[in-house]
GROMACS .gro file of C-alpha atoms in nm:
model
  445
    1UNK     CA    1   5.115   8.398   4.149
    2UNK     CA    2   5.361   8.404   4.417
    3UNK     CA    3   5.390   8.154   4.701
    4UNK     CA    4   5.399   8.315   5.040
    5UNK     CA    5   5.529   8.051   5.291
    6UNK     CA    6   5.591   8.149   5.678
    7UNK     CA    7   5.877   8.074   5.862
    8UNK     CA    8   5.669   7.849   6.104
    9UNK     CA    9   5.594   7.478   6.048
   10UNK     CA   10   5.837   7.195   5.932
   11UNK     CA   11   5.990   7.180   5.590
   12UNK     CA   12   5.760   6.910   5.487
   13UNK     CA   13   5.471   7.142   5.567
   14UNK     CA   14   5.614   7.431   5.372
   15UNK     CA   15   5.687   7.201   5.104
   16UNK     CA   16   5.307   7.068   5.077
   17UNK     CA   17   5.175   7.417   5.070
   18UNK     CA   18   5.415   7.503   4.761
   19UNK     CA   19   5.326   7.176   4.580
   20UNK     CA   20   4.938   7.241   4.666
   21UNK     CA   21   4.984   7.581   4.511
   22UNK     CA   22   5.177   7.465   4.210
   23UNK     CA   23   4.876   7.203   4.141
   24UNK     CA   24   4.612   7.458   4.152
   25UNK     CA   25   4.777   7.676   3.933
   26UNK     CA   26   4.835   7.372   3.678
   27UNK     CA   27   4.473   7.262   3.713
   28UNK     CA   28   4.363   7.638   3.662
   29UNK     CA   29   4.583   7.656   3.345
   30UNK     CA   30   4.448   7.354   3.193
   31UNK     CA   31   4.074   7.418   3.265
   32UNK     CA   32   4.123   7.790   3.117
   33UNK     CA   33   4.275   7.616   2.802
   34UNK     CA   34   4.020   7.355   2.724
   35UNK     CA   35   3.750   7.603   2.785
   36UNK     CA   36   3.904   7.883   2.570
   37UNK     CA   37   3.747   7.767   2.261
   38UNK     CA   38   3.734   7.439   2.049
   39UNK     CA   39   4.037   7.291   1.950
   40UNK     CA   40   4.179   7.170   1.613
   41UNK     CA   41   3.923   7.326   1.395
   42UNK     CA   42   4.096   7.226   1.083
   43UNK     CA   43   4.155   6.836   1.171
   44UNK     CA   44   3.809   6.831   1.276
   45UNK     CA   45   3.637   6.954   0.940
   46UNK     CA   46   3.895   6.717   0.746
   47UNK     CA   47   3.708   6.415   0.973
   48UNK     CA   48   3.367   6.556   0.874
   49UNK     CA   49   3.455   6.587   0.512
   50UNK     CA   50   3.659   6.239   0.510
   51UNK     CA   51   3.380   6.048   0.688
   52UNK     CA   52   3.086   6.191   0.516
   53UNK     CA   53   3.238   6.140   0.204
   54UNK     CA   54   3.333   5.771   0.260
   55UNK     CA   55   2.987   5.687   0.387
   56UNK     CA   56   2.825   5.846   0.082
   57UNK     CA   57   3.011   5.668  -0.165
   58UNK     CA   58   2.973   5.350  -0.018
   59UNK     CA   59   2.589   5.423  -0.030
   60UNK     CA   60   2.599   5.524  -0.380
   61UNK     CA   61   2.819   5.203  -0.471
   62UNK     CA   62   2.572   4.966  -0.291
   63UNK     CA   63   2.287   5.118  -0.420
   64UNK     CA   64   2.184   4.835  -0.670
   65UNK     CA   65   2.241   4.574  -0.347
   66UNK     CA   66   2.091   4.794  -0.104
   67UNK     CA   67   1.771   4.566  -0.061
   68UNK     CA   68   1.998   4.244  -0.037
   69UNK     CA   69   2.208   4.420   0.217
   70UNK     CA   70   2.017   4.620   0.460
   71UNK     CA   71   1.668   4.604   0.324
   72UNK     CA   72   1.367   4.367   0.324
   73UNK     CA   73   1.543   4.110   0.128
   74UNK     CA   74   1.858   4.083   0.354
   75UNK     CA   75   1.978   3.754   0.558
   76UNK     CA   76   1.811   3.898   0.857
   77UNK     CA   77   1.438   3.906   0.945
   78UNK     CA   78   1.296   4.187   1.133
   79UNK     CA   79   1.207   3.957   1.421
   80UNK     CA   80   1.585   3.843   1.455
   81UNK     CA   81   1.707   4.219   1.437
   82UNK     CA   82   1.469   4.328   1.689
   83UNK     CA   83   1.587   4.035   1.931
   84UNK     CA   84   1.952   4.122   1.850
   85UNK     CA   85   1.907   4.489   1.941
   86UNK     CA   86   1.716   4.433   2.268
   87UNK     CA   87   1.980   4.227   2.353
   88UNK     CA   88   2.319   4.471   2.292
   89UNK     CA   89   2.113   4.801   2.327
   90UNK     CA   90   2.181   4.932   1.960
   91UNK     CA   91   1.954   5.162   1.741
   92UNK     CA   92   1.795   5.146   1.415
   93UNK     CA   93   1.499   5.313   1.277
   94UNK     CA   94   1.492   5.064   1.009
   95UNK     CA   95   1.310   4.825   1.268
   96UNK     CA   96   1.035   5.052   1.280
   97UNK     CA   97   0.883   4.895   0.974
   98UNK     CA   98   0.970   4.614   0.737
   99UNK     CA   99   0.814   4.797   0.454
  100UNK     CA  100   1.027   4.856   0.130
  101UNK     CA  101   0.899   5.240   0.107
  102UNK     CA  102   1.025   5.327   0.483
  103UNK     CA  103   1.341   5.131   0.357
  104UNK     CA  104   1.401   5.352   0.071
  105UNK     CA  105   1.319   5.663   0.231
  106UNK     CA  106   1.572   5.600   0.471
  107UNK     CA  107   1.813   5.488   0.246
  108UNK     CA  108   1.779   5.794   0.090
  109UNK     CA  109   1.796   6.044   0.397
  110UNK     CA  110   2.116   5.848   0.486
  111UNK     CA  111   2.271   5.981   0.149
  112UNK     CA  112   2.151   6.318   0.169
  113UNK     CA  113   2.257   6.360   0.568
  114UNK     CA  114   2.583   6.256   0.421
  115UNK     CA  115   2.602   6.523   0.150
  116UNK     CA  116   2.493   6.789   0.343
  117UNK     CA  117   2.716   6.712   0.627
  118UNK     CA  118   3.028   6.693   0.390
  119UNK     CA  119   2.938   7.061   0.276
  120UNK     CA  120   2.857   7.155   0.593
  121UNK     CA  121   2.509   7.284   0.572
  122UNK     CA  122   2.353   7.271   0.930
  123UNK     CA  123   2.623   7.064   1.036
  124UNK     CA  124   2.474   7.015   1.386
  125UNK     CA  125   2.179   6.891   1.267
  126UNK     CA  126   2.318   6.710   0.977
  127UNK     CA  127   2.586   6.526   1.221
  128UNK     CA  128   2.288   6.382   1.439
  129UNK     CA  129   2.120   6.284   1.115
  130UNK     CA  130   2.435   6.134   0.990
  131UNK     CA  131   2.474   5.927   1.290
  132UNK     CA  132   2.112   5.797   1.311
  133UNK     CA  133   2.154   5.687   0.903
  134UNK     CA  134   2.487   5.509   1.006
  135UNK     CA  135   2.339   5.332   1.312
  136UNK     CA  136   2.023   5.249   1.118
  137UNK     CA  137   2.184   5.071   0.855
  138UNK     CA  138   2.493   4.916   0.996
  139UNK     CA  139   2.260   4.755   1.298
  140UNK     CA  140   2.014   4.643   1.033
  141UNK     CA  141   2.293   4.390   0.913
  142UNK     CA  142   2.569   4.366   1.180
  143UNK     CA  143   2.812   4.100   0.971
  144UNK     CA  144   2.881   4.329   0.668
  145UNK     CA  145   3.174   4.537   0.633
  146UNK     CA  146   3.520   4.526   0.600
  147UNK     CA  147   3.639   4.681   0.935
  148UNK     CA  148   3.608   5.036   0.819
  149UNK     CA  149   3.251   5.046   0.884
  150UNK     CA  150   3.321   4.986   1.283
  151UNK     CA  151   3.518   5.297   1.245
  152UNK     CA  152   3.262   5.499   1.106
  153UNK     CA  153   3.009   5.374   1.337
  154UNK     CA  154   3.228   5.500   1.627
  155UNK     CA  155   3.314   5.836   1.476
  156UNK     CA  156   2.964   5.915   1.359
  157UNK     CA  157   2.886   5.949   1.742
  158UNK     CA  158   3.170   6.116   1.816
  159UNK     CA  159   3.100   6.403   1.550
  160UNK     CA  160   2.769   6.469   1.727
  161UNK     CA  161   2.958   6.612   2.010
  162UNK     CA  162   3.207   6.817   1.788
  163UNK     CA  163   3.207   7.157   1.642
  164UNK     CA  164   3.294   7.045   1.303
  165UNK     CA  165   3.146   7.368   1.112
  166UNK     CA  166   3.397   7.597   1.167
  167UNK     CA  167   3.597   7.604   0.862
  168UNK     CA  168   3.543   7.470   0.535
  169UNK     CA  169   3.174   7.456   0.556
  170UNK     CA  170   2.860   7.631   0.420
  171UNK     CA  171   2.805   7.736   0.761
  172UNK     CA  172   3.137   7.893   0.799
  173UNK     CA  173   3.064   8.090   0.491
  174UNK     CA  174   2.707   8.160   0.630
  175UNK     CA  175   2.857   8.309   0.918
  176UNK     CA  176   3.153   8.520   0.770
  177UNK     CA  177   2.878   8.685   0.524
  178UNK     CA  178   2.619   8.780   0.854
  179UNK     CA  179   2.956   8.931   1.012
  180UNK     CA  180   3.063   9.134   0.714
  181UNK     CA  181   2.695   9.255   0.692
  182UNK     CA  182   2.736   9.392   1.075
  183UNK     CA  183   2.495   9.145   1.193
  184UNK     CA  184   2.762   9.042   1.461
  185UNK     CA  185   2.761   8.715   1.649
  186UNK     CA  186   2.400   8.738   1.735
  187UNK     CA  187   2.156   8.482   1.499
  188UNK     CA  188   1.884   8.648   1.317
  189UNK     CA  189   1.526   8.516   1.255
  190UNK     CA  190   1.655   8.195   1.024
  191UNK     CA  191   1.374   8.060   0.903
  192UNK     CA  192   1.515   7.763   0.745
  193UNK     CA  193   1.654   7.677   1.092
  194UNK     CA  194   1.323   7.705   1.300
  195UNK     CA  195   1.143   7.508   1.066
  196UNK     CA  196   1.414   7.217   1.046
  197UNK     CA  197   1.415   7.234   1.423
  198UNK     CA  198   1.038   7.194   1.450
  199UNK     CA  199   0.970   6.945   1.191
  200UNK     CA  200   1.263   6.681   1.344
  201UNK     CA  201   1.090   6.756   1.680
  202UNK     CA  202   0.737   6.634   1.536
  203UNK     CA  203   0.902   6.365   1.390
  204UNK     CA  204   1.059   6.265   1.713
  205UNK     CA  205   0.751   6.329   1.898
  206UNK     CA  206   0.526   6.118   1.661
  207UNK     CA  207   0.789   5.827   1.686
  208UNK     CA  208   0.762   5.829   2.053
  209UNK     CA  209   0.403   5.840   2.107
  210UNK     CA  210   0.371   5.561   1.864
  211UNK     CA  211   0.612   5.372   2.101
  212UNK     CA  212   0.855   5.279   1.822
  213UNK     CA  213   1.088   5.019   1.876
  214UNK     CA  214   1.449   5.149   2.018
  215UNK     CA  215   1.280   5.490   2.159
  216UNK     CA  216   1.268   5.378   2.528
  217UNK     CA  217   1.379   5.613   2.764
  218UNK     CA  218   1.607   5.392   2.955
  219UNK     CA  219   1.819   5.110   2.834
  220UNK     CA  220   2.122   4.900   2.919
  221UNK     CA  221   2.464   4.875   2.867
  222UNK     CA  222   2.747   5.149   3.052
  223UNK     CA  223   2.473   5.429   3.085
  224UNK     CA  224   2.164   5.198   3.193
  225UNK     CA  225   1.952   5.537   3.253
  226UNK     CA  226   2.012   5.699   2.923
  227UNK     CA  227   1.794   5.556   2.628
  228UNK     CA  228   1.812   5.657   2.280
  229UNK     CA  229   1.478   5.822   2.311
  230UNK     CA  230   1.612   6.033   2.635
  231UNK     CA  231   1.959   6.112   2.409
  232UNK     CA  232   1.783   6.216   2.093
  233UNK     CA  233   1.540   6.446   2.299
  234UNK     CA  234   1.810   6.546   2.468
  235UNK     CA  235   2.006   6.675   2.155
  236UNK     CA  236   1.679   6.827   2.018
  237UNK     CA  237   1.626   7.046   2.301
  238UNK     CA  238   2.012   7.134   2.336
  239UNK     CA  239   2.004   7.303   1.996
  240UNK     CA  240   1.706   7.472   2.050
  241UNK     CA  241   1.829   7.602   2.385
  242UNK     CA  242   2.166   7.697   2.197
  243UNK     CA  243   1.994   7.915   1.966
  244UNK     CA  244   1.753   8.076   2.201
  245UNK     CA  245   2.037   8.176   2.461
  246UNK     CA  246   2.257   8.330   2.161
  247UNK     CA  247   1.933   8.514   2.059
  248UNK     CA  248   1.754   8.649   2.367
  249UNK     CA  249   2.013   8.564   2.654
  250UNK     CA  250   2.365   8.713   2.564
  251UNK     CA  251   2.637   8.727   2.853
  252UNK     CA  252   2.665   8.480   3.109
  253UNK     CA  253   2.414   8.222   2.973
  254UNK     CA  254   2.555   8.241   2.644
  255UNK     CA  255   2.921   8.205   2.775
  256UNK     CA  256   2.838   7.905   3.012
  257UNK     CA  257   2.706   7.724   2.695
  258UNK     CA  258   2.967   7.806   2.495
  259UNK     CA  259   3.201   7.682   2.761
  260UNK     CA  260   3.030   7.364   2.789
  261UNK     CA  261   3.002   7.328   2.388
  262UNK     CA  262   3.396   7.366   2.396
  263UNK     CA  263   3.432   7.119   2.662
  264UNK     CA  264   3.205   6.871   2.477
  265UNK     CA  265   3.431   6.950   2.176
  266UNK     CA  266   3.762   6.900   2.328
  267UNK     CA  267   3.666   6.571   2.547
  268UNK     CA  268   3.522   6.449   2.185
  269UNK     CA  269   3.848   6.520   2.013
  270UNK     CA  270   4.044   6.371   2.277
  271UNK     CA  271   3.844   6.056   2.263
  272UNK     CA  272   3.890   6.018   1.884
  273UNK     CA  273   4.267   6.071   1.939
  274UNK     CA  274   4.264   5.784   2.185
  275UNK     CA  275   4.019   5.564   1.967
  276UNK     CA  276   4.265   5.594   1.650
  277UNK     CA  277   4.603   5.520   1.866
  278UNK     CA  278   4.412   5.218   2.012
  279UNK     CA  279   4.315   5.081   1.691
  280UNK     CA  280   4.670   5.087   1.593
  281UNK     CA  281   4.813   4.994   1.911
  282UNK     CA  282   4.568   4.681   1.917
  283UNK     CA  283   4.627   4.624   1.557
  284UNK     CA  284   5.024   4.595   1.595
  285UNK     CA  285   5.050   4.402   1.919
  286UNK     CA  286   4.814   4.136   1.778
  287UNK     CA  287   5.012   4.103   1.471
  288UNK     CA  288   5.308   4.054   1.673
  289UNK     CA  289   5.151   3.758   1.812
  290UNK     CA  290   5.126   3.555   1.491
  291UNK     CA  291   5.323   3.360   1.361
  292UNK     CA  292   5.311   3.457   0.994
  293UNK     CA  293   5.389   3.830   1.110
  294UNK     CA  294   5.696   3.715   1.337
  295UNK     CA  295   5.853   3.545   1.007
  296UNK     CA  296   5.789   3.791   0.755
  297UNK     CA  297   5.554   3.661   0.540
  298UNK     CA  298   5.207   3.771   0.626
  299UNK     CA  299   5.134   3.994   0.336
  300UNK     CA  300   5.223   3.683   0.099
  301UNK     CA  301   4.892   3.494   0.168
  302UNK     CA  302   4.648   3.761   0.102
  303UNK     CA  303   4.764   3.891  -0.219
  304UNK     CA  304   4.690   3.482  -0.339
  305UNK     CA  305   4.328   3.521  -0.257
  306UNK     CA  306   4.105   3.611  -0.542
  307UNK     CA  307   3.869   3.823  -0.309
  308UNK     CA  308   4.166   4.068  -0.244
  309UNK     CA  309   4.321   4.028  -0.543
  310UNK     CA  310   4.172   4.320  -0.781
  311UNK     CA  311   4.477   4.330  -0.970
  312UNK     CA  312   4.608   3.998  -1.014
  313UNK     CA  313   4.922   4.092  -1.211
  314UNK     CA  314   5.038   4.351  -0.964
  315UNK     CA  315   4.986   4.140  -0.666
  316UNK     CA  316   5.195   3.847  -0.821
  317UNK     CA  317   5.506   4.087  -0.909
  318UNK     CA  318   5.468   4.176  -0.545
  319UNK     CA  319   5.443   3.840  -0.414
  320UNK     CA  320   5.726   3.724  -0.622
  321UNK     CA  321   5.961   3.934  -0.423
  322UNK     CA  322   6.075   3.796  -0.105
  323UNK     CA  323   6.257   4.076   0.021
  324UNK     CA  324   5.989   4.319  -0.058
  325UNK     CA  325   5.719   4.104   0.107
  326UNK     CA  326   5.945   4.087   0.423
  327UNK     CA  327   6.018   4.451   0.424
  328UNK     CA  328   5.635   4.530   0.388
  329UNK     CA  329   5.507   4.287   0.642
  330UNK     CA  330   5.762   4.411   0.930
  331UNK     CA  331   5.736   4.785   0.831
  332UNK     CA  332   5.342   4.756   0.901
  333UNK     CA  333   5.369   4.609   1.225
  334UNK     CA  334   5.666   4.871   1.345
  335UNK     CA  335   5.494   5.149   1.215
  336UNK     CA  336   5.150   5.056   1.378
  337UNK     CA  337   5.291   4.950   1.714
  338UNK     CA  338   5.530   5.297   1.753
  339UNK     CA  339   5.282   5.518   1.619
  340UNK     CA  340   5.116   5.587   1.952
  341UNK     CA  341   5.457   5.652   2.127
  342UNK     CA  342   5.547   5.927   1.854
  343UNK     CA  343   5.287   6.191   1.951
  344UNK     CA  344   5.504   6.383   2.172
  345UNK     CA  345   5.752   6.410   1.892
  346UNK     CA  346   5.612   6.626   1.607
  347UNK     CA  347   5.870   6.524   1.333
  348UNK     CA  348   5.865   6.155   1.398
  349UNK     CA  349   5.503   6.166   1.419
  350UNK     CA  350   5.445   6.313   1.082
  351UNK     CA  351   5.717   6.072   0.907
  352UNK     CA  352   5.513   5.770   1.059
  353UNK     CA  353   5.166   5.931   0.995
  354UNK     CA  354   5.267   5.953   0.637
  355UNK     CA  355   5.377   5.618   0.596
  356UNK     CA  356   5.029   5.503   0.759
  357UNK     CA  357   4.806   5.689   0.485
  358UNK     CA  358   5.052   5.557   0.230
  359UNK     CA  359   4.983   5.234   0.355
  360UNK     CA  360   4.612   5.286   0.349
  361UNK     CA  361   4.650   5.379   0.002
  362UNK     CA  362   4.817   5.069  -0.095
  363UNK     CA  363   4.560   4.855   0.077
  364UNK     CA  364   4.292   5.016  -0.106
  365UNK     CA  365   4.468   4.910  -0.441
  366UNK     CA  366   4.634   4.623  -0.390
  367UNK     CA  367   4.366   4.435  -0.179
  368UNK     CA  368   4.057   4.599  -0.282
  369UNK     CA  369   3.923   4.771   0.038
  370UNK     CA  370   3.871   5.181  -0.071
  371UNK     CA  371   3.646   5.235   0.173
  372UNK     CA  372   3.817   5.090   0.477
  373UNK     CA  373   4.129   5.253   0.351
  374UNK     CA  374   3.926   5.607   0.316
  375UNK     CA  375   3.795   5.573   0.690
  376UNK     CA  376   4.128   5.494   0.795
  377UNK     CA  377   4.269   5.780   0.636
  378UNK     CA  378   3.989   6.020   0.750
  379UNK     CA  379   4.071   5.919   1.116
  380UNK     CA  380   4.429   5.975   1.057
  381UNK     CA  381   4.371   6.323   0.989
  382UNK     CA  382   4.295   6.410   1.289
  383UNK     CA  383   4.693   6.428   1.368
  384UNK     CA  384   4.778   6.666   1.015
  385UNK     CA  385   4.951   6.961   1.112
  386UNK     CA  386   4.757   7.290   1.143
  387UNK     CA  387   4.981   7.470   0.912
  388UNK     CA  388   5.004   7.171   0.660
  389UNK     CA  389   4.579   7.194   0.645
  390UNK     CA  390   4.564   7.581   0.573
  391UNK     CA  391   4.843   7.569   0.328
  392UNK     CA  392   4.619   7.286   0.159
  393UNK     CA  393   4.307   7.500   0.186
  394UNK     CA  394   4.453   7.797   0.049
  395UNK     CA  395   4.581   7.612  -0.231
  396UNK     CA  396   4.242   7.454  -0.324
  397UNK     CA  397   4.068   7.808  -0.269
  398UNK     CA  398   4.307   7.939  -0.488
  399UNK     CA  399   4.229   7.697  -0.757
  400UNK     CA  400   3.869   7.755  -0.707
  401UNK     CA  401   3.891   8.106  -0.784
  402UNK     CA  402   4.104   8.026  -1.066
  403UNK     CA  403   3.847   7.828  -1.199
  404UNK     CA  404   3.574   8.027  -1.089
  405UNK     CA  405   3.665   8.382  -1.074
  406UNK     CA  406   3.324   8.531  -0.948
  407UNK     CA  407   3.334   8.336  -0.623
  408UNK     CA  408   3.621   8.547  -0.470
  409UNK     CA  409   3.519   8.627  -0.130
  410UNK     CA  410   3.460   9.005  -0.039
  411UNK     CA  411   3.549   8.972   0.352
  412UNK     CA  412   3.726   8.728   0.517
  413UNK     CA  413   3.931   8.438   0.287
  414UNK     CA  414   3.783   8.110   0.239
  415UNK     CA  415   3.885   7.867   0.530
  416UNK     CA  416   3.953   8.131   0.744
  417UNK     CA  417   3.751   8.074   1.105
  418UNK     CA  418   3.508   8.304   1.192
  419UNK     CA  419   3.626   8.578   1.439
  420UNK     CA  420   3.479   8.619   1.799
  421UNK     CA  421   3.210   8.849   1.876
  422UNK     CA  422   3.405   9.225   1.862
  423UNK     CA  423   3.651   9.122   1.621
  424UNK     CA  424   3.912   9.042   1.830
  425UNK     CA  425   4.143   8.745   1.773
  426UNK     CA  426   4.111   8.431   1.945
  427UNK     CA  427   4.338   8.338   2.204
  428UNK     CA  428   4.675   8.190   2.082
  429UNK     CA  429   4.667   8.396   1.758
  430UNK     CA  430   4.503   8.360   1.438
  431UNK     CA  431   4.317   8.034   1.362
  432UNK     CA  432   4.413   7.887   1.732
  433UNK     CA  433   4.123   7.847   1.884
  434UNK     CA  434   3.776   8.020   1.796
  435UNK     CA  435   3.430   8.043   1.871
  436UNK     CA  436   3.166   7.834   1.669
  437UNK     CA  437   3.124   7.961   1.310
  438UNK     CA  438   2.978   7.679   1.171
  439UNK     CA  439   2.595   7.704   1.223
  440UNK     CA  440   2.663   7.988   1.501
  441UNK     CA  441   2.422   8.183   1.346
  442UNK     CA  442   2.123   7.932   1.312
  443UNK     CA  443   1.898   7.735   1.516
  444UNK     CA  444   2.020   7.390   1.407
  445UNK     CA  445   2.286   7.459   1.192
   0.00000   0.00000   0.00000
């Protein structure tokens, strides 16, 4: 774009016109970039798989103790939980009934939705059910957890707004097969999707008409005019509108909805990035203020606690070296404080990212906190390089084809995002930013 400035007017006025035009160009380029397609399809898929797997493994491990942790045998009675949720505006379907059968159903559905989200079946719907399962169980007993539950709690809500089924999902495979069969990008009848959407709508309507606890239309908090009832109905209607427009109203309406979905995805991805940076920044700066972290002995003390010593012999060996304890203590603080400032330097960011992942794996082994470590590694994966994830996906796919020769694809390779309508490459080249393929051919996929 060329800016024409006449000779009239002062130099300040001419500078203002040039500066104003430059700002308009930058805003236009930025808007075009964030609406051209969803960012980071591979990173989003890893986040989906990582958090769904972490929550599923946690539920499986706590299966024998589920009644004492989250069920009717827990420390909090139904009235206490209702008063607590009434004060903080949180949501849980477990407060609808204190019956053992209802708890078993919710716990089982939480496990099923986690497994289906992990493999990418109907990711749009499963992300909502995954969120409901996480919120329902964790808000039933808020004092249980090791820190990783807070991360899963937040990420379960962010995942609802992301298009996390573009790659490495059954939805993406279904989209590729439909494209190979000549179905294009227009969804078919999809009886399964319509039935699932209808059943969930009936369940929500029944709960709303019964006036079950927590489904008020308005609520308190940062958005006082948006209650959980309104939010869930909005998601249900949005899923139906998405399918109807894609099937019966291609063209401008579909483009508008796709742009809105891209904005929601990219905005949620930005929130996830900021959230992870805040976690490390606050943790690092709080450590700096502690005397034990300042003198380099903080790591020594948890290694002598029975609760955090699953391998006492290994903990004793590490705790016996003062130099090693000091290096681990100072290294932890340095990595956590420095990481948010290295995001603009790719090489340095990758080095610190490897250090943080190794740190969490060490916490899982030495301190016996596997689910906290898995949750943080899943959150860290949003910063993994795309080339590395594509390489890793190709290696895993090659191994699967070697073990299962009959599973080789007939069209696009596994892990590649589906092409947009017309077969053209997405903006930025192959695998840069693509249209939604995970669930793009379904009503609630």
